[in-house]
Tab-separated table of C-alpha atoms in Angstrom:
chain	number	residue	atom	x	y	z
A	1	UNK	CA	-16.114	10.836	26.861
A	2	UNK	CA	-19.152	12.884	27.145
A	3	UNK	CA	-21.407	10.127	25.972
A	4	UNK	CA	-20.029	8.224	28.721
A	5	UNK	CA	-21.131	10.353	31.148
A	6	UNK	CA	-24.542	10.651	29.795
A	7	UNK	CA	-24.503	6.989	29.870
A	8	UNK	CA	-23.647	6.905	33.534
A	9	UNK	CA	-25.715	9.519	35.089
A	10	UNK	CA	-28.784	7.862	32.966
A	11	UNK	CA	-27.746	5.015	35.255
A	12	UNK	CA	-27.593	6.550	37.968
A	13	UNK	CA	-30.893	8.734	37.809
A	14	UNK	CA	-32.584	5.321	36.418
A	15	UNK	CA	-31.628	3.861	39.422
A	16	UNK	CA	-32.943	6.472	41.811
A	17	UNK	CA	-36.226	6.122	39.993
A	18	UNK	CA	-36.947	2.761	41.257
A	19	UNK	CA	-38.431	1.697	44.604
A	20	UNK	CA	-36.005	1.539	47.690
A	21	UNK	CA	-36.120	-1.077	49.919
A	22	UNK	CA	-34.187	-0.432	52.404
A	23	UNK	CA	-31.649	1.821	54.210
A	24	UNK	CA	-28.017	1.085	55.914
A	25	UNK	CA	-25.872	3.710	58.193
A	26	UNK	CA	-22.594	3.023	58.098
A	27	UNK	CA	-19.611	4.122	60.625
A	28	UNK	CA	-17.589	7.198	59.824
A	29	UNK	CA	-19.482	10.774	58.057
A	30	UNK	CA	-20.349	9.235	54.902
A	31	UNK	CA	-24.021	9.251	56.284
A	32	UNK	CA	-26.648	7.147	54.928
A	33	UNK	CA	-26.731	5.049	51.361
A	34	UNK	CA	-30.011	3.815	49.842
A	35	UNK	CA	-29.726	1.081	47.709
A	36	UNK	CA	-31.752	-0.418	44.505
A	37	UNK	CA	-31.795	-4.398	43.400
A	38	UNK	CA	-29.733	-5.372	40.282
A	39	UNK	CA	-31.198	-7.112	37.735
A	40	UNK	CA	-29.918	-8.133	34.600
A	41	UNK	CA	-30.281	-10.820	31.472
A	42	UNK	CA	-29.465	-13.450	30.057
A	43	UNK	CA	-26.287	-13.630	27.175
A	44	UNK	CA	-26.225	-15.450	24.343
A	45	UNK	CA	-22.941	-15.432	23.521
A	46	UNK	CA	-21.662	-19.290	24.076
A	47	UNK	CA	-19.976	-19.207	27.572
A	48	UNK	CA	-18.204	-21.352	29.984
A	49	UNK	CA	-17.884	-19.725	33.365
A	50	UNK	CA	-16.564	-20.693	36.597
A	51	UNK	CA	-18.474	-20.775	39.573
A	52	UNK	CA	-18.738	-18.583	41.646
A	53	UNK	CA	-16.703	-20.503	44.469
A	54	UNK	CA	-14.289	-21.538	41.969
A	55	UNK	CA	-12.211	-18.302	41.460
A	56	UNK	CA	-9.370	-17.942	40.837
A	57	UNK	CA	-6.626	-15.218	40.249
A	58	UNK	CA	-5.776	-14.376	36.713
A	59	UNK	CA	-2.289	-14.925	35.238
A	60	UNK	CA	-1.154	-11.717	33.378
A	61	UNK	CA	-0.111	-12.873	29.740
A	62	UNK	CA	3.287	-11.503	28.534
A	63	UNK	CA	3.535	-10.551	24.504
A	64	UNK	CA	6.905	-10.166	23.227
A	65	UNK	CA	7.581	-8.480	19.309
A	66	UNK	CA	10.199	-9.342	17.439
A	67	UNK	CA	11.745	-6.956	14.385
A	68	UNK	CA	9.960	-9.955	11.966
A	69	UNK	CA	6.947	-9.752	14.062
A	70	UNK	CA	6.724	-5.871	13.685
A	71	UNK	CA	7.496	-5.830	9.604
A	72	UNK	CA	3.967	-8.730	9.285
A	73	UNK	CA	2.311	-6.171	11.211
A	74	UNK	CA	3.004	-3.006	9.592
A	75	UNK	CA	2.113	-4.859	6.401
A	76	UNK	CA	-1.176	-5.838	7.446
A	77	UNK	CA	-1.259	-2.521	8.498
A	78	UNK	CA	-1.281	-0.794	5.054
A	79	UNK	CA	-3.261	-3.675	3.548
A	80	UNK	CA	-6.055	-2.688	5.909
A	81	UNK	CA	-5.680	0.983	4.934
A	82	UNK	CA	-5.244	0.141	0.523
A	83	UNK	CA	-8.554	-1.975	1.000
A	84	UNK	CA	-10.001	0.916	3.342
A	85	UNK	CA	-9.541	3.436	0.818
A	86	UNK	CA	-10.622	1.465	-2.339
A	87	UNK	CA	-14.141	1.101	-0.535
A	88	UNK	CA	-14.264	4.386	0.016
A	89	UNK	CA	-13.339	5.318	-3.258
A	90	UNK	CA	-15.777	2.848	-4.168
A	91	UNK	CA	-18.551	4.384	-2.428
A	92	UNK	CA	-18.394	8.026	-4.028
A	93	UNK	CA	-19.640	6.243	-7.282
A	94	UNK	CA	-22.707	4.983	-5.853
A	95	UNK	CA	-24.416	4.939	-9.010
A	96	UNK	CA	-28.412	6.242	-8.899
A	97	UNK	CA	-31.136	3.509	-6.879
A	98	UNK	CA	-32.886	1.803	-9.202
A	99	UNK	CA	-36.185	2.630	-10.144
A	100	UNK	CA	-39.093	1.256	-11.742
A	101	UNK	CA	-38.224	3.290	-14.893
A	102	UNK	CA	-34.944	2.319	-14.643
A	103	UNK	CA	-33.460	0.530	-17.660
A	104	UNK	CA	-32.052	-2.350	-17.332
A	105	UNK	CA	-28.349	-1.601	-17.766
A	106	UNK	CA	-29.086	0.842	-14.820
A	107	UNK	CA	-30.163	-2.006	-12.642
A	108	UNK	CA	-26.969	-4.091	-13.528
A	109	UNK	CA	-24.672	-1.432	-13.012
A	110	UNK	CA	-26.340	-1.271	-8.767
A	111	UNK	CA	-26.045	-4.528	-8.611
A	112	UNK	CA	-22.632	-4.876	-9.363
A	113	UNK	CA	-21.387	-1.360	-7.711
A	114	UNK	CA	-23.039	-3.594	-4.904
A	115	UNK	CA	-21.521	-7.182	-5.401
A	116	UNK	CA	-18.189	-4.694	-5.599
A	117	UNK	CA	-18.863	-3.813	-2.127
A	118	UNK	CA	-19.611	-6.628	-0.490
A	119	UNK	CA	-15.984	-8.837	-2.203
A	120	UNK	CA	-14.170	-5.466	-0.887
A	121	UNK	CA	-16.075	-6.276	3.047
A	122	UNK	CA	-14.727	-9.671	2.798
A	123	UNK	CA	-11.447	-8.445	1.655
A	124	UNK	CA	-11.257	-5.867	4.512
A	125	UNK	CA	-12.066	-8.466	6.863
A	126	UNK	CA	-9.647	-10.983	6.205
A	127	UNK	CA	-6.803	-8.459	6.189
A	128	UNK	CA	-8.031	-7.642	9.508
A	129	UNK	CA	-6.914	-10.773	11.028
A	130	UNK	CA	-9.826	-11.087	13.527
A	131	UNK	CA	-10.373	-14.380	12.649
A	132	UNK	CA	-7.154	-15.437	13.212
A	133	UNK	CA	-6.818	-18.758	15.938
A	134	UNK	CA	-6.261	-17.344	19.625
A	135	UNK	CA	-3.034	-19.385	21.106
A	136	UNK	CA	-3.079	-19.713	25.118
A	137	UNK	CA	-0.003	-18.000	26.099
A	138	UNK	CA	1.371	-17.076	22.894
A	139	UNK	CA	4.248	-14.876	23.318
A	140	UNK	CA	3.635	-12.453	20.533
A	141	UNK	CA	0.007	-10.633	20.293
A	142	UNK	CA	-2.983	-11.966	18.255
A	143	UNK	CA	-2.169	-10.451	14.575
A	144	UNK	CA	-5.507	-8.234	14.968
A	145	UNK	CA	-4.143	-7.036	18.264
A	146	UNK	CA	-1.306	-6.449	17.172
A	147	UNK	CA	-2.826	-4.396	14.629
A	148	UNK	CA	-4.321	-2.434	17.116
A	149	UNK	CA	-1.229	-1.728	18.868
A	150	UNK	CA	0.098	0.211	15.625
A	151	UNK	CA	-1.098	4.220	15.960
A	152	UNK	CA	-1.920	3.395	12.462
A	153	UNK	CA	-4.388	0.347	13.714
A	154	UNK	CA	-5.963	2.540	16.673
A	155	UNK	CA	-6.826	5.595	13.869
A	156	UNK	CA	-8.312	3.129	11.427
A	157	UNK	CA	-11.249	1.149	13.611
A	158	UNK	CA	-13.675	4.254	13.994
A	159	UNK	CA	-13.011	4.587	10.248
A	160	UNK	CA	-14.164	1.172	9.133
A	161	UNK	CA	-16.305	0.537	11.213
A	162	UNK	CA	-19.003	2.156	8.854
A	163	UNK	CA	-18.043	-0.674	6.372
A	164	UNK	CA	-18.751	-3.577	8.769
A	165	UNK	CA	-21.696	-5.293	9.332
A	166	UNK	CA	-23.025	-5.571	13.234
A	167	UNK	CA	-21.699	-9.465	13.266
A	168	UNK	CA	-18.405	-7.942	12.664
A	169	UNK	CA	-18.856	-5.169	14.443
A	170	UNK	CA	-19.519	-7.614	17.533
A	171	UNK	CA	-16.757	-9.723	16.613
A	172	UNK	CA	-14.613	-7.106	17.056
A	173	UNK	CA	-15.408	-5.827	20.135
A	174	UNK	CA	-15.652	-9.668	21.067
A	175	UNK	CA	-11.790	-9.888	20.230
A	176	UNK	CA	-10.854	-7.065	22.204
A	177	UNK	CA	-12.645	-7.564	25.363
A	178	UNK	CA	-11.380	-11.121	25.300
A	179	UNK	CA	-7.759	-10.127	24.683
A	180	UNK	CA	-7.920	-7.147	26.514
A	181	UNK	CA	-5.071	-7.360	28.756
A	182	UNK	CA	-2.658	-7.836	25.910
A	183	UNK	CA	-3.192	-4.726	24.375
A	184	UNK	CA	-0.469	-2.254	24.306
A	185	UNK	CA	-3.054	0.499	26.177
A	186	UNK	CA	-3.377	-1.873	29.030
A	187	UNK	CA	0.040	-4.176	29.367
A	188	UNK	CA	2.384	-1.376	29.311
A	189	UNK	CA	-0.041	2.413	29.094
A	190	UNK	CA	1.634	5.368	26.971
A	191	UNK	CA	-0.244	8.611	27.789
A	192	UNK	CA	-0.119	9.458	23.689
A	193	UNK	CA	-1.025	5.978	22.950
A	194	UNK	CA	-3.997	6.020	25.554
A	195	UNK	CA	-5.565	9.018	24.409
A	196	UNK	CA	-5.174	7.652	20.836
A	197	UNK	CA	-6.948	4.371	21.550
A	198	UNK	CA	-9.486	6.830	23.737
A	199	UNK	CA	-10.404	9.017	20.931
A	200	UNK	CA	-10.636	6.373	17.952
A	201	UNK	CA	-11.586	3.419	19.383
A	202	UNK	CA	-13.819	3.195	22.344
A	203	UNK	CA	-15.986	5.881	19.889
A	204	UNK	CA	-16.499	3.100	17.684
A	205	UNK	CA	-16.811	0.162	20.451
A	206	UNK	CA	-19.238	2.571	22.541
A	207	UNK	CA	-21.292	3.388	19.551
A	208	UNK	CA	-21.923	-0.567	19.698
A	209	UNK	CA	-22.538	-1.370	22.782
A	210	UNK	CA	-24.847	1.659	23.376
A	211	UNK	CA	-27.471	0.035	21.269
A	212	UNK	CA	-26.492	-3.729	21.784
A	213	UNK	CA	-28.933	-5.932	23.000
A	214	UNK	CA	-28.727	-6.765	26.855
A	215	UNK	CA	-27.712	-10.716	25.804
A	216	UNK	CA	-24.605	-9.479	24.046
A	217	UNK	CA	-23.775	-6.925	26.526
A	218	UNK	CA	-23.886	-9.473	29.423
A	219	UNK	CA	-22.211	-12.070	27.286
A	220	UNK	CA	-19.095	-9.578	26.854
A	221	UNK	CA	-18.858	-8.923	30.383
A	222	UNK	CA	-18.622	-12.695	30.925
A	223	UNK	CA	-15.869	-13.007	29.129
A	224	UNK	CA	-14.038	-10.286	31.317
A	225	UNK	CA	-14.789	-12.008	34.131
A	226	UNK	CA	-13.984	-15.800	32.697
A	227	UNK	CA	-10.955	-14.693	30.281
A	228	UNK	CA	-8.974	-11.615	31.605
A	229	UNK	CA	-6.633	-10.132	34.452
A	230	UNK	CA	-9.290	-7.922	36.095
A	231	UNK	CA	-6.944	-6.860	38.683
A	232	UNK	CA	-4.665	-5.217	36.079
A	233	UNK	CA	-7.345	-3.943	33.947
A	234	UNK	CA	-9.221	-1.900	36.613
A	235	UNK	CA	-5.933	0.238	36.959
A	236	UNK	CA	-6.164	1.126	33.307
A	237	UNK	CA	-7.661	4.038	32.071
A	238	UNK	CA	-8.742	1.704	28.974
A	239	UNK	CA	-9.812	-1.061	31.141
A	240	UNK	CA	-12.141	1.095	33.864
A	241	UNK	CA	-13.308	2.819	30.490
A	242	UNK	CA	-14.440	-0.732	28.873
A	243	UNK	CA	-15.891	-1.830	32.262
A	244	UNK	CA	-17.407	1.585	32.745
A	245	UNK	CA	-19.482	0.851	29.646
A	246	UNK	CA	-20.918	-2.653	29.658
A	247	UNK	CA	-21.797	-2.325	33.149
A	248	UNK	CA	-23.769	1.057	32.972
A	249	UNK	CA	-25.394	-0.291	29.796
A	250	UNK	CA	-26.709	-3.217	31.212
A	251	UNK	CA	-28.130	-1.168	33.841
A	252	UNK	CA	-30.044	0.679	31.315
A	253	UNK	CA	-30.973	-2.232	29.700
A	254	UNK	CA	-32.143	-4.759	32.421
A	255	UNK	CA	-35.916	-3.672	32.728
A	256	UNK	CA	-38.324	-6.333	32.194
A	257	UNK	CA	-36.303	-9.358	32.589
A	258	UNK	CA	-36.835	-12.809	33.950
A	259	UNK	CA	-36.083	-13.804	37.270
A	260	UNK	CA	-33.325	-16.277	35.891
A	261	UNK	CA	-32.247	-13.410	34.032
A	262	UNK	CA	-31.493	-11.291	37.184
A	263	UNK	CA	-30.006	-14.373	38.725
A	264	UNK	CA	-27.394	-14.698	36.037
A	265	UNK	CA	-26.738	-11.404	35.890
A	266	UNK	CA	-25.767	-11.352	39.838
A	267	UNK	CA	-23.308	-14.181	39.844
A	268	UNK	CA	-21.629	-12.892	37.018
A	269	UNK	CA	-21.946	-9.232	38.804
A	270	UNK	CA	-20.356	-10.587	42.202
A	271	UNK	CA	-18.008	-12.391	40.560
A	272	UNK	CA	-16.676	-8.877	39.220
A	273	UNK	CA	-17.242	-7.504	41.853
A	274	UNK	CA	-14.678	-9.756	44.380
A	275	UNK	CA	-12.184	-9.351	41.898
A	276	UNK	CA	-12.122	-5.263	41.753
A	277	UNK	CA	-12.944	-5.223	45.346
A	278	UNK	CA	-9.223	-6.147	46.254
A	279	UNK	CA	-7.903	-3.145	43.853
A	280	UNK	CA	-10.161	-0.324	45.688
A	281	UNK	CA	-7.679	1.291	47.655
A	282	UNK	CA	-5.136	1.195	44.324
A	283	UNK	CA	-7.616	2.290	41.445
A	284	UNK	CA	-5.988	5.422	42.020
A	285	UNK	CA	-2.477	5.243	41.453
A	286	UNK	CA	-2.682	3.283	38.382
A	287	UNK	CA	1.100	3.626	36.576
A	288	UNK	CA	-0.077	5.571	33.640
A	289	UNK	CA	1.734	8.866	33.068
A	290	UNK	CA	0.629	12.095	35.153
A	291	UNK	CA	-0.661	15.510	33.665
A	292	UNK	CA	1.639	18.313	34.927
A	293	UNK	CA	-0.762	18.829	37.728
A	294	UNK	CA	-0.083	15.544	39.377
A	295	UNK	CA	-3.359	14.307	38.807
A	296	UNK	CA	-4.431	11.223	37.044
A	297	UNK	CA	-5.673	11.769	33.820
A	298	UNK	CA	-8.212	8.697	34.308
A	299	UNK	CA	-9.737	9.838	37.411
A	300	UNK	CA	-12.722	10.752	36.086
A	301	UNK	CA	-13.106	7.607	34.175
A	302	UNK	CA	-12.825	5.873	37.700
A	303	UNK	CA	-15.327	7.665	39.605
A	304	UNK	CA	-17.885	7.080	36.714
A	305	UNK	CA	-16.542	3.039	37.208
A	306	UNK	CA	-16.978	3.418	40.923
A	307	UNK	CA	-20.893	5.265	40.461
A	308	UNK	CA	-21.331	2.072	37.253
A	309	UNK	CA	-20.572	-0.336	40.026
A	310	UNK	CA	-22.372	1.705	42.817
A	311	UNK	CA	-25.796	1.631	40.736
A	312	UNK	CA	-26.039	-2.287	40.423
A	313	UNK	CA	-24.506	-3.242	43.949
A	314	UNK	CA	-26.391	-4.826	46.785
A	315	UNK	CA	-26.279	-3.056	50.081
A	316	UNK	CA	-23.637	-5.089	51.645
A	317	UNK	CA	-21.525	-4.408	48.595
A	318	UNK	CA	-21.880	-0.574	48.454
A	319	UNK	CA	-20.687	-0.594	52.010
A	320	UNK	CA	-17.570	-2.507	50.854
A	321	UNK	CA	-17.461	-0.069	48.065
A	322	UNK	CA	-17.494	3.244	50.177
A	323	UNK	CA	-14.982	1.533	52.196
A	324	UNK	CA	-12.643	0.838	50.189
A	325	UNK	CA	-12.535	4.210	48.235
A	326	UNK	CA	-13.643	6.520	51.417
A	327	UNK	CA	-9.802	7.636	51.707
A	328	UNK	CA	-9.899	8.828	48.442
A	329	UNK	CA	-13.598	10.567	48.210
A	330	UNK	CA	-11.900	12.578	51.337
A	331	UNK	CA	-9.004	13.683	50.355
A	332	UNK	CA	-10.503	15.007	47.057
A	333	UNK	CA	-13.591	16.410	48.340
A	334	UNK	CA	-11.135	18.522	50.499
A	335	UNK	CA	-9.331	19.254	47.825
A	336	UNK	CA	-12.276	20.535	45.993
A	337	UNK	CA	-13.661	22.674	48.624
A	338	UNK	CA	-9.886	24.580	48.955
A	339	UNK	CA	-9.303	24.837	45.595
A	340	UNK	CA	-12.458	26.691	44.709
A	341	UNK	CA	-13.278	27.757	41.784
A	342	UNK	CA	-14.111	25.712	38.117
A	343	UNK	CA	-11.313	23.392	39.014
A	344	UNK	CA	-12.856	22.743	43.051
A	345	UNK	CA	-16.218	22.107	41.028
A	346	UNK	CA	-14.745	19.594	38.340
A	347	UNK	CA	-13.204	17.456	41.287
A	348	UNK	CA	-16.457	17.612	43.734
A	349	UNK	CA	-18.823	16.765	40.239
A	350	UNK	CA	-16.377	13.725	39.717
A	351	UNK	CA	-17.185	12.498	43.149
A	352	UNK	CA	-20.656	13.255	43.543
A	353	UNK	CA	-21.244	11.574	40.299
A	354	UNK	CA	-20.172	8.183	42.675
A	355	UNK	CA	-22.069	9.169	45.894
A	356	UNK	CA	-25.238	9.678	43.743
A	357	UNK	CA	-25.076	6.630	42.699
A	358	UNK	CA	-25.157	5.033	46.339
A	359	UNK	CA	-27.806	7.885	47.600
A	360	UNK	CA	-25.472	10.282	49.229
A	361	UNK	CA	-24.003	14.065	48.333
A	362	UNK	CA	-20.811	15.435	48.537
A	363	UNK	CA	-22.968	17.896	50.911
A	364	UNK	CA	-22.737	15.362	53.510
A	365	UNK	CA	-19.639	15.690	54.084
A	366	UNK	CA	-17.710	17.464	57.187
């Protein structure tokens, strides 16, 4: 969560760094929002888009489990975990590195402590089921994602993900994104189960995508766009947090690319953008569970989505933006400024995180 935020504001104050064009006063007290040009590059992952005019709305995909379905899973389940913990095992008898003294019984014995290692990767990987086919409109899940709807599943990912290799590692997260709004997190959102998929798996999908190269990160996104029910996503906690972090990557990431580069990256950018722009007004009564406070336990998630989406907008967009969400940046502004206190603070920092991001301050404000 906290890297998150660092991600975002490094966004953000990246963006303010560069060279503003131009300025645009809109009606109402929001005052005055500078803007700064998105750019972005090229992917590489093999993608077949739609164009831009050819849009169309997303068909939610229902998964159904049966008793038999639920027994395969919990099976893979353990075999994911038995594997897990023989490499682990494994790996506390790393014998010494060879050496140039080193006899040559020495050498063997790395060398096969290392074959070991890579038959138990393979093994791991298969029992994973992320290579498994992807049927259109399957009724039950994909068996890795239905893996990952186990508690068991979410716990394990930030575990083995040491043990992969960066191919898998992007494999994964290629599976996920793609299937995204089949998961359990996002089709039907548990508080418990949220905050468990939260805290051990977008660790180990973040600590990828933080260091991916812009190609990949673009190439993801393109799949959300191409592949998934944005509409239902964006009222997700998991979904805003996933969107959240390939866009303000690829903000960080975009310096120094080709003109084509910032061309592709704005269709695929408006493209995401007319779908979410529908679900502004709603991004804020999503139907995951309440704290005992009444307030959303994603909200913060959304205003960092809102100041992601802020950074790379044109100007015509962040006026669409502020529109659709200046309801909401009211009524919790005001209900910063009367609550007072660390609390008031918390809820004004979540906002002006957002109004940063499109030049203004909270301090505007009536």
């Amino acid at each position: 969560m906290q890297r998150m935020e660092q991600q975002v504001a490094r966004a953000v104050e990246s963006a303010k760094l560069k060279p503003k064009n131009r300025q645009l006063i809109i009606e109402g007290s929001l005052g005055k929002i500078s803007f700064s040009n998105a750019k972005t590059p090229k992917p590489l992952l093999n993608l077949k888009r739609q164009e831009s005019g050819d849009i169309k709305p997303h068909t939610p995909r229902k998964a159904g489990v049966t008793i038999a379905d639920r027994k395969v899973t919990l099976r893979n389940v353990e075999t994911v975990y038995s594997i897990l913990m023989r490499m682990e095992d494994h790996e506390r008898h790393l014998p010494p590195p060879p050496t140039e003294e080193s006899a040559p019984e020495e050498i063997q014995q790395h060398m096969e402590w290392r074959q070991q290692v890579l038959r138990a990767n393979q093994q791991l990987w298969r029992a994973l089921k992320v290579m498994e086919p992807i049927v259109p409109n399957s009724p039950t899940p994909h068996p890795f994602i239905a893996i990952l709807s186990t508690p068991k599943g979410k716990k394990v990912i930030l575990r083995l993900f040491r043990h992969l290799d960066d191919q898998q590692r992007v494999t994964i997260l290629t599976m996920i994104v793609v299937q995204l709004d089949t998961l359990d997190v996002i089709r039907a959102p548990v508080a418990h189960e949220v905050d468990l998929f939260s805290n051990a798996v977008m660790p180990a999908l973040f600590g990828y995508v933080a260091d991916a190269p812009l190609n990949i990160v673009i190439g993801l996104l393109g799949l959300v766009v191409d592949r998934v029910n944005v509409q239902m996503i964006v009222r997700t906690r998991v979904g805003v947090g996933i969107l959240t972090m390939l866009i303000s990557r690829a903000e960080l990431s975009k310096q120094g690319v080709s003109e084509a580069e910032r061309h592709q990256w704005n269709i695929l950018f408006n493209q995401l953008f007319d779908l979410v722009e529908p679900m502004l007004p709603h991004l804020f009564t999503g139907g995951e569970s309440k704290t005992t406070e009444g307030k959303s336990p994603h909200d913060v998630h959304i205003w960092q989505f809102l100041a992601a989406v802020g950074v790379g907008s044109t100007p015509e967009q962040q006026q669409r933006l502020v529109l659709g969400v200046k309801d909401k940046v009211m009524e919790t502004v005001g209900l910063g400024r009367r609550s007072g206190g660390e609390e008031g603070e918390k809820r004004l920092a979540e906002v002006n995180l957002f109004m940063r991001a499109i030049g203004l301050d909270v301090g505007l404000l009536g």
